[in-house]
GROMACS .gro file of C-alpha atoms in nm:
model
  291
    1MET     CA    1   1.137   1.248  -6.560
    2GLU     CA    2   1.074   1.606  -6.436
    3ARG     CA    3   1.374   1.566  -6.174
    4ALA     CA    4   1.611   1.454  -6.467
    5GLY     CA    5   1.494   1.745  -6.694
    6LEU     CA    6   1.545   1.987  -6.404
    7ALA     CA    7   1.878   1.849  -6.328
    8ALA     CA    8   2.008   1.880  -6.693
    9ALA     CA    9   1.878   2.241  -6.717
   10ILE     CA   10   2.038   2.348  -6.399
   11LYS     CA   11   2.386   2.181  -6.528
   12ARG     CA   12   2.343   2.368  -6.877
   13ASN     CA   13   2.280   2.703  -6.700
   14ILE     CA   14   2.561   2.663  -6.460
   15GLY     CA   15   2.826   2.479  -6.693
   16HIS     CA   16   3.079   2.728  -6.668
   17LEU     CA   17   3.135   2.659  -6.302
   18GLY     CA   18   3.345   2.382  -6.168
   19ASN     CA   19   3.215   2.014  -6.172
   20ARG     CA   20   3.211   1.997  -5.791
   21THR     CA   21   3.035   2.325  -5.773
   22CYS     CA   22   2.794   2.225  -6.039
   23ALA     CA   23   2.712   1.896  -5.877
   24SER     CA   24   2.655   2.041  -5.524
   25LEU     CA   25   2.416   2.333  -5.677
   26ALA     CA   26   2.239   2.058  -5.888
   27ALA     CA   27   2.183   1.849  -5.566
   28LYS     CA   28   2.029   2.141  -5.357
   29HIS     CA   29   1.800   2.247  -5.628
   30ILE     CA   30   1.668   1.890  -5.670
   31LEU     CA   31   1.617   1.848  -5.292
   32LEU     CA   32   1.452   2.192  -5.299
   33PHE     CA   33   1.221   2.072  -5.586
   34ILE     CA   34   1.132   1.744  -5.388
   35HIS     CA   35   1.054   1.915  -5.085
   36THR     CA   36   0.825   2.160  -5.257
   37VAL     CA   37   0.635   1.889  -5.458
   38PHE     CA   38   0.594   1.678  -5.147
   39LEU     CA   39   0.446   1.945  -4.951
   40SER     CA   40   0.207   2.057  -5.218
   41SER     CA   41   0.090   1.714  -5.269
   42LYS     CA   42   0.067   1.617  -4.904
   43SER     CA   43  -0.245   1.847  -4.861
   44ASN     CA   44  -0.425   1.652  -5.119
   45MET     CA   45  -0.350   1.311  -4.957
   46ILE     CA   46  -0.469   1.400  -4.613
   47ALA     CA   47  -0.734   1.136  -4.525
   48PRO     CA   48  -0.976   1.139  -4.232
   49PRO     CA   49  -0.854   0.956  -3.907
   50LEU     CA   50  -0.957   0.584  -3.883
   51LEU     CA   51  -1.203   0.501  -3.614
   52ALA     CA   52  -1.066   0.219  -3.401
   53SER     CA   53  -1.300  -0.090  -3.391
   54ASP     CA   54  -1.432  -0.232  -3.068
   55GLU     CA   55  -1.178  -0.536  -3.075
   56ALA     CA   56  -0.891  -0.283  -3.115
   57GLN     CA   57  -1.008  -0.087  -2.817
   58ARG     CA   58  -1.039  -0.414  -2.609
   59ALA     CA   59  -0.701  -0.517  -2.728
   60ALA     CA   60  -0.553  -0.181  -2.628
   61GLU     CA   61  -0.725  -0.190  -2.282
   62ALA     CA   62  -0.590  -0.552  -2.215
   63ALA     CA   63  -0.231  -0.434  -2.316
   64LEU     CA   64  -0.248  -0.142  -2.065
   65ARG     CA   65  -0.415  -0.348  -1.797
   66HIS     CA   66  -0.080  -0.396  -1.608
   67VAL     CA   67   0.025  -0.049  -1.655
   68TRP     CA   68   0.007   0.139  -1.324
   69ARG     CA   69  -0.072   0.530  -1.328
   70ALA     CA   70   0.010   0.733  -1.013
   71SER     CA   71  -0.335   0.878  -1.002
   72GLU     CA   72  -0.499   0.527  -0.931
   73LEU     CA   73  -0.427   0.229  -0.701
   74SER     CA   74  -0.178  -0.016  -0.833
   75ARG     CA   75  -0.304  -0.368  -0.945
   76SER     CA   76  -0.016  -0.609  -0.925
   77ARG     CA   77  -0.001  -0.978  -1.002
   78THR     CA   78   0.102  -1.070  -0.650
   79LEU     CA   79  -0.149  -1.205  -0.411
   80SER     CA   80  -0.326  -1.024  -0.112
   81ALA     CA   81  -0.478  -1.112   0.207
   82PRO     CA   82  -0.821  -0.941   0.293
   83THR     CA   83  -0.795  -0.726   0.584
   84GLY     CA   84  -1.150  -0.813   0.703
   85HIS     CA   85  -1.241  -0.441   0.698
   86ALA     CA   86  -1.426  -0.320   0.394
   87GLN     CA   87  -1.331   0.058   0.461
   88LEU     CA   88  -0.970  -0.030   0.467
   89ASP     CA   89  -0.957  -0.278   0.174
   90SER     CA   90  -1.102  -0.011  -0.059
   91GLU     CA   91  -0.821   0.212   0.017
   92LEU     CA   92  -0.532  -0.024  -0.030
   93PRO     CA   93  -0.376  -0.158  -0.345
   94ASP     CA   94  -0.503  -0.503  -0.449
   95THR     CA   95  -0.789  -0.460  -0.181
   96GLY     CA   96  -0.597  -0.636   0.106
   97TRP     CA   97  -0.253  -0.669   0.283
   98PRO     CA   98  -0.003  -0.720   0.003
   99GLN     CA   99   0.217  -1.036   0.012
  100SER     CA  100   0.568  -1.088  -0.082
  101THR     CA  101   0.666  -0.738   0.041
  102LEU     CA  102   0.737  -0.533   0.350
  103VAL     CA  103   0.438  -0.364   0.531
  104GLU     CA  104   0.520  -0.130   0.805
  105LEU     CA  105   0.250  -0.057   1.086
  106LEU     CA  106   0.371   0.244   1.282
  107LEU     CA  107   0.226   0.251   1.640
  108GLN     CA  108   0.175   0.534   1.870
  109GLN     CA  109   0.233   0.281   2.142
  110ALA     CA  110   0.185  -0.098   2.181
  111GLY     CA  111  -0.147  -0.245   2.260
  112ILE     CA  112  -0.375   0.018   2.101
  113GLY     CA  113  -0.557  -0.237   1.891
  114GLU     CA  114  -0.314  -0.340   1.622
  115MET     CA  115  -0.355  -0.700   1.682
  116HIS     CA  116  -0.745  -0.670   1.663
  117LEU     CA  117  -0.677  -0.488   1.317
  118LEU     CA  118  -0.490  -0.788   1.197
  119ARG     CA  119  -0.717  -1.034   1.356
  120PRO     CA  120  -0.913  -1.138   1.053
  121ALA     CA  121  -0.611  -1.180   0.837
  122LEU     CA  122  -0.413  -1.369   1.101
  123ALA     CA  123  -0.708  -1.598   1.183
  124ALA     CA  124  -0.745  -1.692   0.820
  125ILE     CA  125  -0.374  -1.755   0.781
  126SER     CA  126  -0.329  -1.950   1.106
  127LYS     CA  127  -0.590  -2.211   0.998
  128ARG     CA  128  -0.369  -2.338   0.704
  129ARG     CA  129  -0.018  -2.212   0.773
  130ARG     CA  130   0.204  -2.093   1.062
  131VAL     CA  131   0.226  -1.748   1.218
  132ALA     CA  132   0.566  -1.622   1.337
  133LEU     CA  133   0.572  -1.372   1.628
  134ILE     CA  134   0.931  -1.225   1.649
  135GLN     CA  135   1.021  -1.026   1.963
  136PRO     CA  136   0.676  -0.908   2.053
  137PRO     CA  137   0.659  -0.641   2.335
  138TYR     CA  138   0.450  -0.872   2.564
  139PHE     CA  139   0.443  -1.232   2.631
  140PRO     CA  140   0.194  -1.424   2.393
  141ASN     CA  141  -0.099  -1.570   2.596
  142SER     CA  142  -0.291  -1.859   2.479
  143ALA     CA  143  -0.623  -1.744   2.597
  144ALA     CA  144  -0.579  -1.407   2.408
  145CYS     CA  145  -0.473  -1.596   2.110
  146LYS     CA  146  -0.793  -1.805   2.135
  147PHE     CA  147  -0.991  -1.496   2.160
  148LEU     CA  148  -0.828  -1.364   1.835
  149GLY     CA  149  -0.925  -1.683   1.650
  150LEU     CA  150  -0.566  -1.796   1.621
  151GLU     CA  151  -0.481  -2.154   1.606
  152CYS     CA  152  -0.234  -2.212   1.881
  153PRO     CA  153  -0.040  -2.499   1.729
  154ASN     CA  154   0.035  -2.289   1.427
  155LEU     CA  155   0.194  -2.002   1.645
  156LEU     CA  156   0.573  -1.968   1.633
  157TRP     CA  157   0.716  -1.741   1.910
  158VAL     CA  158   1.077  -1.632   1.854
  159LYS     CA  159   1.249  -1.458   2.140
  160ALA     CA  160   1.584  -1.332   2.021
  161PRO     CA  161   1.851  -1.196   2.262
  162THR     CA  162   1.951  -0.916   2.041
  163THR     CA  163   1.818  -0.713   1.745
  164ALA     CA  164   2.071  -0.870   1.513
  165ASP     CA  165   1.933  -1.209   1.602
  166ALA     CA  166   1.593  -1.095   1.558
  167LEU     CA  167   1.660  -0.960   1.216
  168TRP     CA  168   1.854  -1.264   1.116
  169SER     CA  169   1.577  -1.490   1.227
  170THR     CA  170   1.321  -1.299   1.033
  171GLU     CA  171   1.525  -1.315   0.724
  172GLN     CA  172   1.576  -1.690   0.737
  173ILE     CA  173   1.196  -1.756   0.814
  174LEU     CA  174   1.099  -1.520   0.506
  175ARG     CA  175   1.350  -1.690   0.274
  176ASN     CA  176   1.245  -2.051   0.389
  177GLY     CA  177   0.869  -1.988   0.315
  178SER     CA  178   0.751  -2.212   0.584
  179CYS     CA  179   0.526  -1.938   0.746
  180GLY     CA  180   0.221  -1.780   0.611
  181ALA     CA  181   0.271  -1.448   0.810
  182VAL     CA  182   0.554  -1.304   0.989
  183LEU     CA  183   0.523  -1.007   1.268
  184LEU     CA  184   0.833  -0.844   1.370
  185TRP     CA  185   0.846  -0.579   1.656
  186GLN     CA  186   1.143  -0.329   1.632
  187THR     CA  187   1.232   0.005   1.774
  188ASN     CA  188   1.530   0.114   1.568
  189THR     CA  189   1.607  -0.040   1.228
  190ARG     CA  190   1.866   0.051   0.996
  191SER     CA  191   1.773   0.106   0.620
  192GLU     CA  192   2.012  -0.155   0.506
  193ALA     CA  193   1.831  -0.408   0.726
  194LEU     CA  194   1.505  -0.293   0.591
  195ARG     CA  195   1.620  -0.373   0.223
  196ARG     CA  196   1.731  -0.693   0.313
  197LEU     CA  197   1.393  -0.784   0.484
  198ASN     CA  198   1.218  -0.657   0.168
  199LEU     CA  199   1.413  -0.861  -0.062
  200ALA     CA  200   1.370  -1.169   0.146
  201ALA     CA  201   1.005  -1.119   0.155
  202GLN     CA  202   0.983  -1.090  -0.234
  203THR     CA  203   1.118  -1.461  -0.257
  204THR     CA  204   0.799  -1.610  -0.090
  205ASP     CA  205   0.430  -1.556  -0.061
  206THR     CA  206   0.451  -1.474   0.305
  207THR     CA  207   0.252  -1.163   0.449
  208PHE     CA  208   0.520  -0.971   0.638
  209TRP     CA  209   0.434  -0.701   0.896
  210LEU     CA  210   0.694  -0.486   1.066
  211LEU     CA  211   0.565  -0.303   1.368
  212ARG     CA  212   0.771   0.001   1.476
  213PRO     CA  213   0.719   0.323   1.675
  214LEU     CA  214   0.536   0.612   1.514
  215SER     CA  215   0.859   0.823   1.545
  216ALA     CA  216   1.002   0.622   1.245
  217ALA     CA  217   0.749   0.762   1.005
  218ALA     CA  218   0.989   1.041   0.900
  219ASP     CA  219   1.267   0.784   0.817
  220ALA     CA  220   1.309   0.647   0.463
  221SER     CA  221   1.178   0.278   0.409
  222PRO     CA  222   1.168   0.041   0.108
  223ALA     CA  223   0.806  -0.080   0.230
  224SER     CA  224   0.541  -0.058  -0.035
  225LEU     CA  225   0.287   0.016   0.237
  226ARG     CA  226   0.324   0.212   0.557
  227ILE     CA  227   0.031   0.273   0.791
  228ALA     CA  228   0.032   0.468   1.107
  229LEU     CA  229  -0.205   0.366   1.375
  230ARG     CA  230  -0.326   0.566   1.668
  231PRO     CA  231  -0.587   0.478   1.942
  232ALA     CA  232  -0.952   0.609   1.907
  233ALA     CA  233  -1.248   0.548   2.108
  234GLY     CA  234  -1.422   0.230   1.993
  235GLY     CA  235  -1.167   0.146   1.736
  236ILE     CA  236  -0.832   0.264   1.574
  237SER     CA  237  -0.741   0.551   1.380
  238VAL     CA  238  -0.557   0.441   1.050
  239GLU     CA  239  -0.352   0.694   0.834
  240ILE     CA  240  -0.197   0.573   0.523
  241ILE     CA  241   0.145   0.726   0.491
  242LYS     CA  242   0.265   0.548   0.187
  243ARG     CA  243   0.093   0.330  -0.076
  244ARG     CA  244   0.121   0.253  -0.452
  245GLY     CA  245  -0.133   0.506  -0.544
  246PRO     CA  246  -0.245   0.866  -0.481
  247HIS     CA  247  -0.175   1.029  -0.170
  248HIS     CA  248  -0.433   0.974   0.103
  249ASP     CA  249  -0.527   1.273   0.315
  250ALA     CA  250  -0.776   1.198   0.595
  251PRO     CA  251  -0.739   0.921   0.849
  252LEU     CA  252  -0.973   0.628   0.864
  253PHE     CA  253  -1.161   0.520   1.169
  254ILE     CA  254  -1.190   0.147   1.177
  255GLN     CA  255  -1.433   0.002   1.439
  256LEU     CA  256  -1.315  -0.282   1.631
  257ALA     CA  257  -1.604  -0.459   1.811
  258SER     CA  258  -1.382  -0.714   1.964
  259MET     CA  259  -1.178  -0.476   2.168
  260PRO     CA  260  -1.265  -0.447   2.542
  261ALA     CA  261  -1.262  -0.072   2.522
  262ARG     CA  262  -1.514  -0.097   2.237
  263GLN     CA  263  -1.738  -0.333   2.437
  264ARG     CA  264  -1.733  -0.076   2.739
  265PHE     CA  265  -1.812   0.200   2.470
  266LEU     CA  266  -2.119   0.024   2.346
  267GLU     CA  267  -2.220  -0.052   2.705
  268GLU     CA  268  -2.208   0.308   2.783
  269GLN     CA  269  -2.383   0.418   2.491
  270ASN     CA  270  -2.658   0.154   2.512
  271ALA     CA  271  -2.693   0.179   2.897
  272VAL     CA  272  -3.044   0.245   3.026
  273LEU     CA  273  -3.077   0.573   3.199
  274VAL     CA  274  -3.219   0.538   3.546
  275GLN     CA  275  -3.379   0.853   3.686
  276ARG     CA  276  -3.364   0.855   4.055
  277SER     CA  277  -3.625   1.067   4.232
  278PRO     CA  278  -3.500   1.301   4.496
  279SER     CA  279  -3.534   1.150   4.856
  280THR     CA  280  -3.785   1.324   5.081
  281VAL     CA  281  -3.656   1.405   5.430
  282THR     CA  282  -3.913   1.397   5.691
  283PRO     CA  283  -3.846   1.636   5.984
  284ARG     CA  284  -3.839   1.491   6.327
  285VAL     CA  285  -4.075   1.637   6.570
  286ARG     CA  286  -3.942   1.619   6.921
  287GLN     CA  287  -4.210   1.529   7.177
  288ALA     CA  288  -4.252   1.758   7.450
  289ALA     CA  289  -4.111   1.637   7.782
  290LEU     CA  290  -4.333   1.585   8.082
  291VAL     CA  291  -4.238   1.819   8.365
   0.00000   0.00000   0.00000
């Protein structure tokens, strides 16, 4: 009623103007009136904020459970294989080696303890599924595999003549899903080949490690986890270069008791010190010759 009366009063006061001009002015005055009334009444309608109940808070937490923030380690729905090292598990997303993705191990040189680092995971996988070794730098030895706890009947050694054949074999094994773990040793790999391997790994639940030289750390990679490995006395130094989570600054030292160097290190540390007393030299007395 107030709006209609205001519009009629405005129309009587500006009746000498044209119909179009009158209508536009009336509309502007009505909008100004509505805006003023709404602002004046809004201050009286403000209510205190409603407190969320415990059920609403739990529902909100459940809805945001799968939302990953860059300041925390990601928690995905994919499975992961425990590394067997509690110190390393606490720094990895999903507390273990991720499956269905590409994992890069960047080595300073081959044979610094990378197989001993993977020993718990490989031993657990080889008991129920096959483990494929593609182009390893050294010939696999049955005695060494048994020492690592691997089931030799479940080991598959692929010796490819060229790099292209090795990449093709790896892709086919990943897409087939017949192996529980795949280890591929390469030196120079193009980014297109890395993307193809990563896509192939996403189709199965295979744990896929790509072992490359440490110099490849500066290259771009689609791997969700990249770890640099360096030799250390009694173990191995682990530096997490890339992960789904905050940046990791300090490298980790993982003790590897099964390494021969570790065993020699422990023997030197626990060796019993033997103190040798200086030997006494008795001077010789030459007897006088008879003249």
